[in-house]
Coordinates of C-alpha atoms and ligand atoms in Angstrom, one line a residue:
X1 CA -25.8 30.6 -17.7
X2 CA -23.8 30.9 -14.3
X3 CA -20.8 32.8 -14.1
X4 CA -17.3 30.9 -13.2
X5 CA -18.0 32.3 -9.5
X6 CA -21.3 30.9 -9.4
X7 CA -20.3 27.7 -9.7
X8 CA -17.8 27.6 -7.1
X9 CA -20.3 29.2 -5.3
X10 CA -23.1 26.6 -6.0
X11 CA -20.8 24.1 -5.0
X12 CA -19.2 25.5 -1.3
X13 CA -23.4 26.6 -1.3
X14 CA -24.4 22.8 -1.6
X15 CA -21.4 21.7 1.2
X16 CA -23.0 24.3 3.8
X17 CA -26.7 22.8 3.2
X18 CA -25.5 19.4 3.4
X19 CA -23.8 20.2 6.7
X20 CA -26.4 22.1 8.3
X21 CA -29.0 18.9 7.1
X22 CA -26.8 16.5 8.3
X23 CA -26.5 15.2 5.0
X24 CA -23.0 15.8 4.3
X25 CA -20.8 12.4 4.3
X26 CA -17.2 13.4 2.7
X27 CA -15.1 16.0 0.5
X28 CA -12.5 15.1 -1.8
X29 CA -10.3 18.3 -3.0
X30 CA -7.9 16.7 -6.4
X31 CA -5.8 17.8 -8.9
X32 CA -3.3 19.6 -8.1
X33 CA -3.2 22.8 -10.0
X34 CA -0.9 25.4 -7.8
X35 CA 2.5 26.1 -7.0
X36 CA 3.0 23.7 -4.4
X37 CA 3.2 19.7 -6.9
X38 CA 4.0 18.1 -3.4
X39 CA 0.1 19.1 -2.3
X40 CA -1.7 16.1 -3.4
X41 CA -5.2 16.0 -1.9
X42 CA -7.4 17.1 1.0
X43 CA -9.7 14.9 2.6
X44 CA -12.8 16.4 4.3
X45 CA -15.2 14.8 7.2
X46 CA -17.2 16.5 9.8
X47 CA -16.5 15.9 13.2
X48 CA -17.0 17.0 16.9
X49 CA -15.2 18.7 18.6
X50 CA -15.8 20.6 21.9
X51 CA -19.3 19.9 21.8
X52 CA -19.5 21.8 18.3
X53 CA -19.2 20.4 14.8
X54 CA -16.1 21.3 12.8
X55 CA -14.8 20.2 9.7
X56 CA -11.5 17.8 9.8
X57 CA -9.2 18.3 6.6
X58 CA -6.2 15.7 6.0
X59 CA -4.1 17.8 3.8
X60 CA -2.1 15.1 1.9
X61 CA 1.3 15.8 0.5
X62 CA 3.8 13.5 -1.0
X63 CA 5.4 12.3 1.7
X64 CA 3.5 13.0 4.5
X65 CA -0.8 13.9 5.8
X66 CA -1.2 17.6 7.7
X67 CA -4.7 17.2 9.8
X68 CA -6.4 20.5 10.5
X69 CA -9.7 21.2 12.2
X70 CA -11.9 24.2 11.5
X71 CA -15.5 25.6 12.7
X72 CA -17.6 24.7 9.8
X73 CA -17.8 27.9 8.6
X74 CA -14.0 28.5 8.3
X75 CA -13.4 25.2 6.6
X76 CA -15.9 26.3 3.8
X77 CA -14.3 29.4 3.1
X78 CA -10.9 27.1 2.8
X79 CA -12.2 24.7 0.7
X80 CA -13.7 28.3 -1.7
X81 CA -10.0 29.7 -1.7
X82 CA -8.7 26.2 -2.5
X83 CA -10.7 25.4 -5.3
X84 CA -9.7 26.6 -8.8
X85 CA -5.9 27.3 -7.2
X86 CA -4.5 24.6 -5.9
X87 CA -6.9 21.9 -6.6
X88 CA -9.2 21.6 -10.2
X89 CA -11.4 18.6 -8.9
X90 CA -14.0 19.2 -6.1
X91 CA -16.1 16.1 -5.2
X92 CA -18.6 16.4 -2.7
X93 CA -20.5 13.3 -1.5
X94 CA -23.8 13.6 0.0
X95 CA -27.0 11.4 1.2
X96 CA -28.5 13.0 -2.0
X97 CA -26.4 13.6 -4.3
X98 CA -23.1 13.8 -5.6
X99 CA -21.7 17.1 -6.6
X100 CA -18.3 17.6 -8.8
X101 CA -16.9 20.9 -9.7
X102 CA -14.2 20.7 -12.3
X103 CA -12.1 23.1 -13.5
X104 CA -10.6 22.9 -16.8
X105 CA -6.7 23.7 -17.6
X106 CA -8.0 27.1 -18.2
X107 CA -9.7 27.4 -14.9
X108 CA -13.3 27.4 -16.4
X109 CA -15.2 25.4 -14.0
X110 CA -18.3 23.6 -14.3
X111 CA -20.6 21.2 -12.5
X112 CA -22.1 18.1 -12.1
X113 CA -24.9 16.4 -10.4
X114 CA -25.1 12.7 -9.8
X115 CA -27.4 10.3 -7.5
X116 CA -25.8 9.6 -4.3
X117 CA -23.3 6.7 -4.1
X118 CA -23.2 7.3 -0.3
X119 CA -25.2 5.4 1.7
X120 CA -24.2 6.7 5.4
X121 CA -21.8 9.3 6.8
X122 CA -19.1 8.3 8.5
X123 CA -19.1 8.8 11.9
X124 CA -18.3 12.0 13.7
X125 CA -15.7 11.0 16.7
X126 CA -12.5 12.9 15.8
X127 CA -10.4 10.1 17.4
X128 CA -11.4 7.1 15.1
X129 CA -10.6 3.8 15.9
X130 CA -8.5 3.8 13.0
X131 CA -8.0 6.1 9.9
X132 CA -6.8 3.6 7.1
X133 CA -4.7 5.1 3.9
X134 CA -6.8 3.0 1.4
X135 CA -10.4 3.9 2.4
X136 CA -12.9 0.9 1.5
X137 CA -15.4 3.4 -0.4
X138 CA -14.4 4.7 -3.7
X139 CA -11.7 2.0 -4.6
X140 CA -13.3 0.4 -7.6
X141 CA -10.9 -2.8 -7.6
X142 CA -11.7 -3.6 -3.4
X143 CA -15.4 -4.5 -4.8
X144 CA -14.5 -6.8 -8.0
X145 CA -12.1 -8.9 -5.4
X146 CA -15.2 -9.2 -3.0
X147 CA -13.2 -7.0 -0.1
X148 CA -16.0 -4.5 0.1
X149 CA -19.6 -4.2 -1.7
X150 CA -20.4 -2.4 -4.3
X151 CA -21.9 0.5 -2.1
X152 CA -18.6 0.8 -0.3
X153 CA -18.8 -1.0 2.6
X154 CA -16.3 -3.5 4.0
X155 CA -17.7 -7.0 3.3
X156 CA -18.4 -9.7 5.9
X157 CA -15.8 -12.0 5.1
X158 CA -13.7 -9.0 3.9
X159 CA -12.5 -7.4 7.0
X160 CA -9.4 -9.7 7.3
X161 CA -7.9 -8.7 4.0
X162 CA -8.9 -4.9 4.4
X163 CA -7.1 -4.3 7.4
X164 CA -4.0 -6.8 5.9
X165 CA -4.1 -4.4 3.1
X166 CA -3.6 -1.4 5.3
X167 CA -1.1 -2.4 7.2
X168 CA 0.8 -3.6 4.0
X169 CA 0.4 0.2 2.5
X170 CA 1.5 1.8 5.9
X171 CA 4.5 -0.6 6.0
X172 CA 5.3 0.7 2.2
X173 CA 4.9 4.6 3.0
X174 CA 6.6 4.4 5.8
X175 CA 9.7 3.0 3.5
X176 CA 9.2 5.1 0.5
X177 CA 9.2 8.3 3.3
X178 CA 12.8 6.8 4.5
X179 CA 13.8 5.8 0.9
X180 CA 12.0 7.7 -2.0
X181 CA 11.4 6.5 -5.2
X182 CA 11.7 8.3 -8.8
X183 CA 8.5 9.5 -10.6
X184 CA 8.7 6.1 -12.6
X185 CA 9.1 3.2 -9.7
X186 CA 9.4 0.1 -11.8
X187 CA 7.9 -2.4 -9.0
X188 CA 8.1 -6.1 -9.3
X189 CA 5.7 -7.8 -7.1
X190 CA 6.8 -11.6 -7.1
X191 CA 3.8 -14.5 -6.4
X192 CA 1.6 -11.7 -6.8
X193 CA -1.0 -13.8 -6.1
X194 CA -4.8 -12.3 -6.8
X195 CA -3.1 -9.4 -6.5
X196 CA -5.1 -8.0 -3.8
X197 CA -2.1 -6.1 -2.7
X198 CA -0.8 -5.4 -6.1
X199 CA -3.6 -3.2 -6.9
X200 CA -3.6 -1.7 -3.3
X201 CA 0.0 -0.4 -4.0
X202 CA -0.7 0.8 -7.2
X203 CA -3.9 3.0 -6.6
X204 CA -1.6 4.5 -3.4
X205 CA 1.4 5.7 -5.2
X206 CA -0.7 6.7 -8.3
X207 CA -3.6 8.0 -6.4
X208 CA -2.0 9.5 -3.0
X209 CA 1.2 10.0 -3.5
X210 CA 1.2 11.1 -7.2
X211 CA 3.7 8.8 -9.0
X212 CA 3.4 7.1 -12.2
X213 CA 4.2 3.8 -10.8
X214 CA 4.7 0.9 -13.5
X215 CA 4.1 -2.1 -11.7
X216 CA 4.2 -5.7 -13.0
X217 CA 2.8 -9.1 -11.0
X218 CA 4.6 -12.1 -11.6
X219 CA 2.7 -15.1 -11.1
X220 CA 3.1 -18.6 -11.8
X221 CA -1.2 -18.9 -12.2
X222 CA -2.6 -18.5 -15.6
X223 CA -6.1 -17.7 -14.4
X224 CA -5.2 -15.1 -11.6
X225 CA -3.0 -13.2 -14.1
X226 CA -5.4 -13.3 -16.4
X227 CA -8.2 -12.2 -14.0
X228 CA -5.5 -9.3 -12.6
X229 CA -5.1 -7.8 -16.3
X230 CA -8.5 -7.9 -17.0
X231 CA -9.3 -5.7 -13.8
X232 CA -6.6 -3.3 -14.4
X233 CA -7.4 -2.2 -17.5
X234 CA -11.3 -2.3 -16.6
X235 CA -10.7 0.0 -14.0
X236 CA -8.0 2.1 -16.0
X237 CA -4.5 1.3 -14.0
X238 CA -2.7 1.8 -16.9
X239 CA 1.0 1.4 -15.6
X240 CA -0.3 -2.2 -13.4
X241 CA -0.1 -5.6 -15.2
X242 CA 0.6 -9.2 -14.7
X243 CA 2.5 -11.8 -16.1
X244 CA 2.6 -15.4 -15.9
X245 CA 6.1 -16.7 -15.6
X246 CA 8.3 -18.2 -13.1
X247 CA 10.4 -16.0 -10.5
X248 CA 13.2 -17.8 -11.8
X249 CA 12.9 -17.0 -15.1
X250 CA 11.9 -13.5 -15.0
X251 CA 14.5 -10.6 -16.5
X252 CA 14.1 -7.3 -14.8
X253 CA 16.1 -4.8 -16.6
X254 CA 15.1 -2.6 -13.9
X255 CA 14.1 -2.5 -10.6
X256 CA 13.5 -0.1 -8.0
X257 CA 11.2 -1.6 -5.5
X258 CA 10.9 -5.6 -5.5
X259 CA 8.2 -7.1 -3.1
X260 CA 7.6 -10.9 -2.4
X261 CA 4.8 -11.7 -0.2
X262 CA 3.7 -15.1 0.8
X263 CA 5.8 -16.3 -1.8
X264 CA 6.3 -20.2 -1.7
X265 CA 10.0 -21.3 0.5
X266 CA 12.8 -20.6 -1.8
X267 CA 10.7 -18.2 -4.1
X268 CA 11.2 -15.7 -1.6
X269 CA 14.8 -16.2 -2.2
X270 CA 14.5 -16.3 -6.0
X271 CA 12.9 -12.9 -5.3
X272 CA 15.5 -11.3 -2.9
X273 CA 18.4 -12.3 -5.1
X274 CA 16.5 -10.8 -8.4
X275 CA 15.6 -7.7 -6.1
X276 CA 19.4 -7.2 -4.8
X277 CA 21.1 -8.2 -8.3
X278 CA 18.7 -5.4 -9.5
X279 CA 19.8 -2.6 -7.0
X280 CA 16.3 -2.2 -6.3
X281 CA 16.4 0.5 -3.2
X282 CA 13.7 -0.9 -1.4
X283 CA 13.2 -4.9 -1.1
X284 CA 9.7 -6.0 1.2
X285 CA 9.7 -10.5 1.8
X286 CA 7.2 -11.6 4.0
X287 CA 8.2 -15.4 3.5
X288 CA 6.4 -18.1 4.1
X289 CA 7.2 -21.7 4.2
X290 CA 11.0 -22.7 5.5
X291 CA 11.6 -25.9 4.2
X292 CA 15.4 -25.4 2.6
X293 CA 17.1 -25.1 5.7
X294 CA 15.0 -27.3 7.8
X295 CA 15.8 -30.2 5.8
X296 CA 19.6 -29.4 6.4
X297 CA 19.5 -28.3 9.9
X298 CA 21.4 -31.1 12.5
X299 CA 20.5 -29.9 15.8
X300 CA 23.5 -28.7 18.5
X301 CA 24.1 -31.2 21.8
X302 CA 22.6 -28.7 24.3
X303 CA 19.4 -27.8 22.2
X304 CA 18.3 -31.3 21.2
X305 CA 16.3 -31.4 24.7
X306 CA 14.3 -28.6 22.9
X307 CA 14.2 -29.6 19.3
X308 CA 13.4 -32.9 19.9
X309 CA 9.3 -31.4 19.5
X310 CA 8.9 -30.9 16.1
X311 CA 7.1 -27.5 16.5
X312 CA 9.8 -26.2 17.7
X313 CA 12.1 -27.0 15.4
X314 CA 10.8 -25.5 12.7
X315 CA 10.3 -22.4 14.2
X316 CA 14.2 -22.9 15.4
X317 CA 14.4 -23.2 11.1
X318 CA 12.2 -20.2 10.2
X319 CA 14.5 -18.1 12.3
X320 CA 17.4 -19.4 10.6
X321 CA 15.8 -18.8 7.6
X322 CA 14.5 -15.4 7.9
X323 CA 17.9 -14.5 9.8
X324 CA 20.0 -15.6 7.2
X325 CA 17.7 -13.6 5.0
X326 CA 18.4 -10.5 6.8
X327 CA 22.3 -10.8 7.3
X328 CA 22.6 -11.5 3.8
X329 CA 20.7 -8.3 2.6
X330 CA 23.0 -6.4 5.0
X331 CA 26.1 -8.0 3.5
X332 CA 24.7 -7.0 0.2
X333 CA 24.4 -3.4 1.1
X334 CA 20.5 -3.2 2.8
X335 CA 19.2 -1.9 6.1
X336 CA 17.4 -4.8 6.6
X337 CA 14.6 -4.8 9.5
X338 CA 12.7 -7.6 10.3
X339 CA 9.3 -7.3 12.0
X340 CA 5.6 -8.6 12.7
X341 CA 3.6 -7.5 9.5
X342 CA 0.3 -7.9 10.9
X343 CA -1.0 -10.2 14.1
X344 CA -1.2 -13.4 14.5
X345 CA -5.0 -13.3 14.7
X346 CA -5.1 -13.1 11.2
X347 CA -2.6 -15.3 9.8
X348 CA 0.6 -17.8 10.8
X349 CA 3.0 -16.1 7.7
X350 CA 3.2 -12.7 10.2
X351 CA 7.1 -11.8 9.7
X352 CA 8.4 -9.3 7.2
X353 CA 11.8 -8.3 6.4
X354 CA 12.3 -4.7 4.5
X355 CA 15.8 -3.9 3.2
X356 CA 16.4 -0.2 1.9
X357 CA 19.5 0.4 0.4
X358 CA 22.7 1.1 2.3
X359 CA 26.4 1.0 3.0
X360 CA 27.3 -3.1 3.2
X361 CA 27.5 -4.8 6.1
X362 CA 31.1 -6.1 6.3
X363 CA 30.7 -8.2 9.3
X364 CA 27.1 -9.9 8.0
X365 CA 29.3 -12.8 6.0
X366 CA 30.9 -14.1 9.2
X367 CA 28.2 -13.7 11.3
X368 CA 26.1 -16.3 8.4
X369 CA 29.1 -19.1 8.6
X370 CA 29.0 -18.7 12.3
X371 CA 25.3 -19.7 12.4
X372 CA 25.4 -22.3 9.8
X373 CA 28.1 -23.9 11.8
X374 CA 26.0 -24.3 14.8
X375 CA 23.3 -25.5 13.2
X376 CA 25.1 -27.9 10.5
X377 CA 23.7 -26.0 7.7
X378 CA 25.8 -26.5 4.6
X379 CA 24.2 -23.6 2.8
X380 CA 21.0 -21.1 2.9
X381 CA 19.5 -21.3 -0.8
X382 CA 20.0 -17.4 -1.4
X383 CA 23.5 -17.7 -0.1
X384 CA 23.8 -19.9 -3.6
X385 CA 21.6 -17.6 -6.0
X386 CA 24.0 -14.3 -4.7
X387 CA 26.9 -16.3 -5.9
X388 CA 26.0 -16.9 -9.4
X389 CA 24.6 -14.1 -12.0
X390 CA 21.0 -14.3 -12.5
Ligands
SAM401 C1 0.4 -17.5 -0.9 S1 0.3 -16.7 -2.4 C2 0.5 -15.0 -2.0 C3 -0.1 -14.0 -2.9 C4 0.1 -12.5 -2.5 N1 1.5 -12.2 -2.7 C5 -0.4 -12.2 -1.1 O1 0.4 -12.1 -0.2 O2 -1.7 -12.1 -1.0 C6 1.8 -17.1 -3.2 C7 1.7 -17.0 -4.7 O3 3.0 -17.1 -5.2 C8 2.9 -17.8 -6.4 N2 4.2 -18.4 -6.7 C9 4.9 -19.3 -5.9 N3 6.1 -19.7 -6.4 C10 6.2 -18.9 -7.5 C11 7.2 -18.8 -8.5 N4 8.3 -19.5 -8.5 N5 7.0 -17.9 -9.6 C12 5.9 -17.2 -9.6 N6 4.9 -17.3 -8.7 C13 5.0 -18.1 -7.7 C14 1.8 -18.9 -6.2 O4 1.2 -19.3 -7.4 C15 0.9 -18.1 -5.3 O5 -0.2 -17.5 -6.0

């Protein structure tokens, strides 16, 4: 029987073969089990660089990724001194074979052989095109929504959505960096949809950055709540589940982040007002039909030359719409920002408007009446839902 060193030195052995074979696709360093709770995982790749290969870590912490490049001998001897201190889960990935070293809560290691699930290493630029937070290999619900097959590799039709999904995470970290969230986020994601982006968010804050997220999907469809349950507790996200009810009618007794995307004209309201009546910290809309205020909208003297095209008169409404949105967050005490979520080459519904909590904005109020004036607008639906308790 191998002793506890042999293991780990099995394991850095079988990294250093695989490299020098050119079989080695990726590492995976987990579990944090050192001083540091804020370390959350390393990420391993081979690269080239100066003409020689080295190994690229992304050290992963809560709230932000450290890359660091080593000659391939160096970075083995980091992962060794890593292993069985800071992290207990090693997972090497291989065109042969998996390897896992695991070390218990009493440091005992031990190891495990599997077949490859790798089919190809990734490859070794060390400026790629694009390093995405939610990697398409190794997320078990990306395959069971037909994003990516079951080997790991984006699907044809797939790419759209993966790189929507992406951007949607980055948007998120980049809030929860400005405005942290407790251990425990209750999230409320309302028209959740499929829930493609539901899950996305749950597997990063459980899997990157370490929180025990509880996260429910309200959806007015029986079947894609029912399809969203199923998967969750398939693939063991225990704190993500859906429910089918109207906005309207859902109760939050808490919540800390509320996020509405693509949801129907005045559902995105429903959903800011539940969001802001809350105090959730962080609010994330990305609306999507404008009808309310379009309906109401009379058109000023001077700009009937230019409304008189209905195109642009309902983009003249969205951005009444989505303007209101923004100046009635602020008046409700939220930095609101609005912004392109993703291009137009993949979808019309592009703007988003985050809101992260903050002092009021006393001057919001007038500046809403001012533009309703103009534009003979008797009043924006949220403007109504603030007024009354939900
Ligand atoms: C366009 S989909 C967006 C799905 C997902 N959020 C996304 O961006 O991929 C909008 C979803 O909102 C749901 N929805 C619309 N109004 C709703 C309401 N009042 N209550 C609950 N769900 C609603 C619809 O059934 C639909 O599935």
């Amino acid at each position: 029987m191998p002793n506890e060193k042999d293991f780990l030195a099995e394991f850095t052995a079988r990294l250093q073969q695989s490299i020098a074979q050119g079989r080695f696709v990726k590492l995976t360093l987990s579990k944090n089990g050192g001083a540091d709770q804020d370390f959350k995982n390393v990420y391993a790749r081979l690269i080239e660089l100066k003409g020689a290969e080295a190994l690229s870590f992304t050290l992963r912490y809560a709230t932000r990724d450290v890359v660091k490049n080593h000659p391939v001998a160096e970075g083995i001897a980091m992962v060794g001194l890593w292993l069985g201190q800071d992290f207990l889960n090693g997972d090497l990935f291989t065109l042969d074979e998996d390897v896992s070293i695991q070390y218990s809560k009493k440091r005992k290691p031990r190891l495990i052989v599997r077949p490859p699930s790798q089919q190809a290493p990734p490859p070794k630029t060390h400026d790629r095109p694009k390093q995405y937070l939610i990697e398409a290999a190794g997320n078990p619900y990306l395959p069971a929504m037909g994003i990516t097959t079951a080997s790991g590799k984006i699907a044809a039709d797939g790419q759209r959505k993966f790189r929507q999904i992406n951007k949607y995470i980055e948007i998120i970290d980049s809030l929860i960096q400005q405005q942290p969230l407790p251990p425990d986020a209750h999230i409320v994601d309302m028209g959740a949809g499929k829930g493609y982006l539901t899950f996305a968010l749950y597997d990063h804050l459980r899997h990157h950055l370490g929180l025990q997220p509880a996260i429910v999907g309200i959806e007015l469809r029986q079947p894609l709540v029912d399809f969203g349950n199923q998967l969750a507790q398939q693939i063991g996200y225990t704190g993500l589940s859906f429910l089918a009810q109207d906005i309207e009618q859902y109760r939050p007794e808490r919540i800390d982040m509320l996020i509405a995307l693509h949801a129907c004209d005045i559902a995105t309201d429903l959903a800011i007002a539940k969001g802001i009546q809350a105090g959730a910290s962080i609010i994330v809309v990305a609306p999507c039909c404008h009808k309310q205020v379009r309906q109401q909208m009379s058109c000023p003297t001077e700009m009937q030359a230019i409304l008189r095209h209905g195109i642009l008169a309902e983009r003249q409404a969205e951005l009444i719409t989505d303007g209101i949105r923004a100046l009635l967050m602020e008046a409700h005490g939220y930095r609101a920002k609005v912004f392109e979520f993703i291009s137009t080459e993949h979808t019309a519904k592009n703007l988003m408007i985050a809101g992260i909590k903050g002092p009021p904005d006393t001057q919001a109020l007038a500046a809403v009446a001012a533009i309703k004036a103009e534009f003979g607008v008797e009043e924006h639906f949220l403007e109504g839902l603030l007024k009354c308790k939900m």
